[in-house]
XYZ file of C-alpha atoms in Angstrom:
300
model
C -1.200 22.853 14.702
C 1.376 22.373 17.262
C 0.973 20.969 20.744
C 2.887 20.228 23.704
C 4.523 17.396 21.807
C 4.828 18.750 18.544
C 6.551 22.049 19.498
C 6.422 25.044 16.885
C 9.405 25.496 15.223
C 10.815 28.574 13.070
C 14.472 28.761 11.417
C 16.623 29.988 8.608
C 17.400 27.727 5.810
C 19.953 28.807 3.277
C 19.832 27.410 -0.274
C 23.770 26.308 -1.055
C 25.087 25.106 -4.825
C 26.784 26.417 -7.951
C 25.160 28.191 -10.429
C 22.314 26.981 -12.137
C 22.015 23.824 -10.279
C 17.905 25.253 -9.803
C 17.997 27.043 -6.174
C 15.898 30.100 -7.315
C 13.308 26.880 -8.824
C 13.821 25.288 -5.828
C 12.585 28.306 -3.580
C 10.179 29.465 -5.578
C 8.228 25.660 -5.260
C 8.715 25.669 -1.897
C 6.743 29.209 -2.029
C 4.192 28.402 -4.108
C 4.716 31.519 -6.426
C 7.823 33.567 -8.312
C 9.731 35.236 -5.933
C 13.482 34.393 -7.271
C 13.629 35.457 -11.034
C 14.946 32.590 -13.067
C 16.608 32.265 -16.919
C 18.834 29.235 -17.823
C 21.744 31.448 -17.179
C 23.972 31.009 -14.446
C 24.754 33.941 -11.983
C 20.809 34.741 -12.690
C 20.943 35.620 -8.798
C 22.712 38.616 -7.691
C 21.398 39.142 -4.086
C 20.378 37.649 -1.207
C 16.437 36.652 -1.687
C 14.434 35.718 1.626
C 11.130 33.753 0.882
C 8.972 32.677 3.942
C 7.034 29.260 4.267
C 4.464 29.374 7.079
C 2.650 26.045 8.004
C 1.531 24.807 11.267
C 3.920 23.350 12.847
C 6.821 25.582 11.552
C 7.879 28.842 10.302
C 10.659 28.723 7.476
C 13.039 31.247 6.312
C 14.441 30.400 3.185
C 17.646 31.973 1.740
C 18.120 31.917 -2.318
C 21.940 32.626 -3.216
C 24.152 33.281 -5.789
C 25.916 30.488 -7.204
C 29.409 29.788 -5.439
C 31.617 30.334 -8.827
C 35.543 30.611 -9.095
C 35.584 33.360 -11.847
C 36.260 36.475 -8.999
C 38.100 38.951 -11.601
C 35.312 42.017 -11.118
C 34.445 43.717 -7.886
C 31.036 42.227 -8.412
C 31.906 38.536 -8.756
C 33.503 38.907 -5.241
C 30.546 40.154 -3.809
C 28.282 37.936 -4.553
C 30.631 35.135 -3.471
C 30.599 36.911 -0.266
C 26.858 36.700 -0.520
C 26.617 33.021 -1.272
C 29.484 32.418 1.634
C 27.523 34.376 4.639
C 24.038 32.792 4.106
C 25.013 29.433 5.481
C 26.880 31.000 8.653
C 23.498 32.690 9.938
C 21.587 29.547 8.449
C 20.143 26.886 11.127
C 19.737 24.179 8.151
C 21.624 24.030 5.065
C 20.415 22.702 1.500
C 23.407 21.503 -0.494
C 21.676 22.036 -4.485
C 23.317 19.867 -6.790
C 22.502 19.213 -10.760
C 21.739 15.618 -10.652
C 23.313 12.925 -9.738
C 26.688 14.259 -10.818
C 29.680 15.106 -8.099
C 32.430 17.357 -9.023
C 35.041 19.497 -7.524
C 32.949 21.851 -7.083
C 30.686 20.587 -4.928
C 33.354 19.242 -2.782
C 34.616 22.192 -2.648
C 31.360 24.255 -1.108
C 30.794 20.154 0.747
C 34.046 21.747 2.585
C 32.647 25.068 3.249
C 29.080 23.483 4.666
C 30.747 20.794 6.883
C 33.255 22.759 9.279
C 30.007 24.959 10.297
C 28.582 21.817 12.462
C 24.803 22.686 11.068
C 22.508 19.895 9.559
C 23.231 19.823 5.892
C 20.772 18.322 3.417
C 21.609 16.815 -0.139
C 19.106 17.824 -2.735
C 19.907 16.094 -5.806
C 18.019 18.006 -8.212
C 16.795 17.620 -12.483
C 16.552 14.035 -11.459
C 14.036 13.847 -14.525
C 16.287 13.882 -16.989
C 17.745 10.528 -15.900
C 16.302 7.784 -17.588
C 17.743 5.214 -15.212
C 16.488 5.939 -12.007
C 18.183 3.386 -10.003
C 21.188 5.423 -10.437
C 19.973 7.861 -7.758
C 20.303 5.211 -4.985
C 23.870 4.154 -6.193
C 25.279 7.866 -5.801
C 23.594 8.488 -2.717
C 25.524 5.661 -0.928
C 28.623 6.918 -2.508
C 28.757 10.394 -1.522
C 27.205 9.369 2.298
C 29.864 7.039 2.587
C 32.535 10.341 2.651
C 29.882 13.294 3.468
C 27.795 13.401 6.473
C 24.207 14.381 4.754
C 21.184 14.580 7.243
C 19.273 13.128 4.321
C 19.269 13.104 0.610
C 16.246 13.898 -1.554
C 15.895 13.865 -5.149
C 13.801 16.638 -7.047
C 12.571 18.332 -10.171
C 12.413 21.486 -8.444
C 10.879 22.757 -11.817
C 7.476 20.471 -11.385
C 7.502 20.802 -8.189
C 8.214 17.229 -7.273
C 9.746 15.885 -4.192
C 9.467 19.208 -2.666
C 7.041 18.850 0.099
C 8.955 16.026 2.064
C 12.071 17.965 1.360
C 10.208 20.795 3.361
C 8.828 18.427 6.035
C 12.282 17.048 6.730
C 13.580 20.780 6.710
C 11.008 21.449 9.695
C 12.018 18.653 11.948
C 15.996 19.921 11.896
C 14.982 23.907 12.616
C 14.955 24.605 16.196
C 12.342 25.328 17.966
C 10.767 28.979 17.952
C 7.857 31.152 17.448
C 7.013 32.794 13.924
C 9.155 36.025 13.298
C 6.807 37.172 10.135
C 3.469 37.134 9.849
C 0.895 34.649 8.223
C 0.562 36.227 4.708
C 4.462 37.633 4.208
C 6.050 35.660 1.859
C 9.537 38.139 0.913
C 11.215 40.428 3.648
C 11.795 42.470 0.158
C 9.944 45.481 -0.995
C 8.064 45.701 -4.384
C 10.844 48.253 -5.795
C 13.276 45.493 -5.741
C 11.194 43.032 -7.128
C 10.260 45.293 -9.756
C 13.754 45.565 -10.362
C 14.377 42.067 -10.500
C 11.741 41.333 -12.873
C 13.354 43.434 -15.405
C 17.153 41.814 -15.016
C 14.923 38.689 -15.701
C 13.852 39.942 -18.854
C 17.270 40.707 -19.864
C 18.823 37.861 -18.969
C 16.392 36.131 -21.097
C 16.014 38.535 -24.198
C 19.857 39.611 -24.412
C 22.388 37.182 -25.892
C 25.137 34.852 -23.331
C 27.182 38.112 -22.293
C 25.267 41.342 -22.282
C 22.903 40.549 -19.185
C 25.886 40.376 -17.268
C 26.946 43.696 -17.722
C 23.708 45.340 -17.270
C 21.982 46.308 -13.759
C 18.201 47.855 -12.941
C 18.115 51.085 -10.661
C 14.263 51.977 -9.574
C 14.092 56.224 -10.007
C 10.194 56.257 -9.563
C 7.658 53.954 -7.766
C 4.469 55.548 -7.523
C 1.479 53.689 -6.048
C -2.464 55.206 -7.147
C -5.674 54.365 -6.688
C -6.037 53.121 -10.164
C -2.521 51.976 -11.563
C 1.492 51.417 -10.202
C 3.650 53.992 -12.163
C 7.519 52.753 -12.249
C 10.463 54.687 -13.959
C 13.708 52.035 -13.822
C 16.918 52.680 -15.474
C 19.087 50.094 -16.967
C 22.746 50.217 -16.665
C 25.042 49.083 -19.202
C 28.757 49.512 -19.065
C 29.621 50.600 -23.044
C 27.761 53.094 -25.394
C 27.794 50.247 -27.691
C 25.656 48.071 -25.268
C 23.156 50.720 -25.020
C 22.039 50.384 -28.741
C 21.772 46.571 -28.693
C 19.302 46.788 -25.388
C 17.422 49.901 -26.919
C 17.212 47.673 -30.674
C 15.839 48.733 -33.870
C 13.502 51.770 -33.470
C 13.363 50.836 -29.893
C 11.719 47.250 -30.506
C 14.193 45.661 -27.650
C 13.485 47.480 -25.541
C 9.874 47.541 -25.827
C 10.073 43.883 -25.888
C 11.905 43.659 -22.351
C 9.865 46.677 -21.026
C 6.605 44.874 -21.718
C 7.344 41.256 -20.634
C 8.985 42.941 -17.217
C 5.214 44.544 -16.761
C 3.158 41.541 -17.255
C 5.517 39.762 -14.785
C 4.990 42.706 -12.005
C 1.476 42.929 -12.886
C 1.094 39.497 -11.794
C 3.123 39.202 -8.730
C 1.777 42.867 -7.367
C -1.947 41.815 -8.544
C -2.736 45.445 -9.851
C -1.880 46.997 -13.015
C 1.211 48.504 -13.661
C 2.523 51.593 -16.210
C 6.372 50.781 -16.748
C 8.879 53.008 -18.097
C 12.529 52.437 -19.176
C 15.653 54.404 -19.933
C 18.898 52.715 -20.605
C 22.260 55.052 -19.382
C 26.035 54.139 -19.377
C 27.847 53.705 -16.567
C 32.187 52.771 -17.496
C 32.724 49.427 -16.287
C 30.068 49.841 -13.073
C 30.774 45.619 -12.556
C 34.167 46.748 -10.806
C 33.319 50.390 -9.402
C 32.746 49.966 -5.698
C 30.383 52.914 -5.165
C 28.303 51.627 -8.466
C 27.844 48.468 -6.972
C 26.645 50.749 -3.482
C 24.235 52.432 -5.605
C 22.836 49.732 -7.275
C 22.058 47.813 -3.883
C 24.758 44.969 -4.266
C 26.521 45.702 -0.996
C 25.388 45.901 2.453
């Protein structure tokens, strides 16, 4: 609890780092539950995904982003580098995400971004399981400190959760000081219907093969709370007739398959039972239509 010398403190923290480097992992451990869907595909997140830590001594605001990526050829690709660019600006703390103890030009190149914006920026040097040689960890840390000015470097496995909790600590002691701005038991600023919604992209990103997921999207048409049971109607957009048949399948099989996977994961995170239905519709080349993009909640 804080005191007179331990002030509360509350702050925005946004989640920085190409794709798949494990930010949705990361904030999900630092929630304690699945709020960002994650597959091992990159550009998994498409929005901007606020999860809330409360402990305390501080109230955190966490921002999960897309991936900062080059490829910017369809209407949505620029948005959701505008996305991944705003975060940090309204951020208090930043969280530079990187895959191991690797440095590229890439993460130079969003190092660059971070740095002008005069906030604390911490390293976390995720995966670092997979290295079998852990003295390699404090080798690369005193190279890239030597040319980047890190508050601190910590090195995770976002996926077992380890490292996390001092990497939250040392977030608290950088946010400013402030009184909680969401209450004890919100964990999301996000409503169930785009959750819901999310939880079925996950499905497809993980049940379609390496391109398809990327040109589908989930509109909610129905959410209908009872007494008894949650009754959702979602559609899922593809941009081809021919993409419609591979995410319908044989006799409908695919489609089942995603459509009961998406349920299980909603039933869990809403804690009540849910009846889930799916239609899949064509929408030409939706990626690059502006008002498409409106309607499917990718712009502000």
């Amino acid at each position: 609890m804080s005191t007179e010398s331990t002030p509360h403190r509350f702050g925005t923290v946004a989640l920085v780092g190409q794709p798949n480097v494990g930010k949705s992992t990361l904030l999900n451990a630092m929630l304690g539950l699945r709020l960002s869907i994650v597959t091992p595909k990159p550009q998994t997140t498409r929005h901007r995904i606020l999860g809330i830590v409360t402990r305390p001594d501080a109230q955190i605001a966490l921002l999960d982003t897309p991936g900062l990526h080059r490829q910017t050829r369809r209407a949505l690709n620029h948005q959701l580098n505008r996305i991944a660019r705003q975060a940090p600006e309204e951020a208090d703390v930043l969280v530079h995400v990187i895959d191991g103890p690797k440095w590229n030009d890439e993460d130079e190149a969003i190092w660059k971004l971070l740095a002008p914006l005069g906030k604390p920026v911490l390293l976390a040097v995720n995966k670092v399981d997979k290295l079998a040689d852990k003295t390699r960890l404090l080798t690369f840390a005193a190279q890239v400190t030597r040319e980047h000015d890190y508050a601190g470097v910590h090195f995770l496995c976002a996926r077992r959760g380890d490292g996390v909790a001092v990497l939250l600590d040392d977030i608290a002691q950088l946010l400013p000081e402030g009184e909680a701005a969401y209450a004890e038991d919100e964990f999301t600023d996000r409503s169930e219907r785009f959750l819901a919604a999310e939880l079925v992209r996950e499905q497809l990103m993980l049940l379609l093969g390496d391109e398809l997921p990327y040109a589908t999207a989930v509109e909610i048409e129905q959410f209908e709370d009872t007494a008894k049971i949650t009754r959702i109607g979602a559609v899922i957009w593809v941009e081809r007739e021919g993409q419609k048949g591979i995410v319908i399948g044989a006799a409908g099989a695919q489609l089942k398959k995603i459509g009961s996977a998406a349920r299980r994961g909603m039933e869990r995170l809403f804690e009540r039972r849910v009846h889930l239905e799916l239609w899949v519709r064509v929408r030409e080349s939706w990626s690059d239509d502006a008002a498409a993009l409106k309607q499917f909640g990718y712009t502000d």
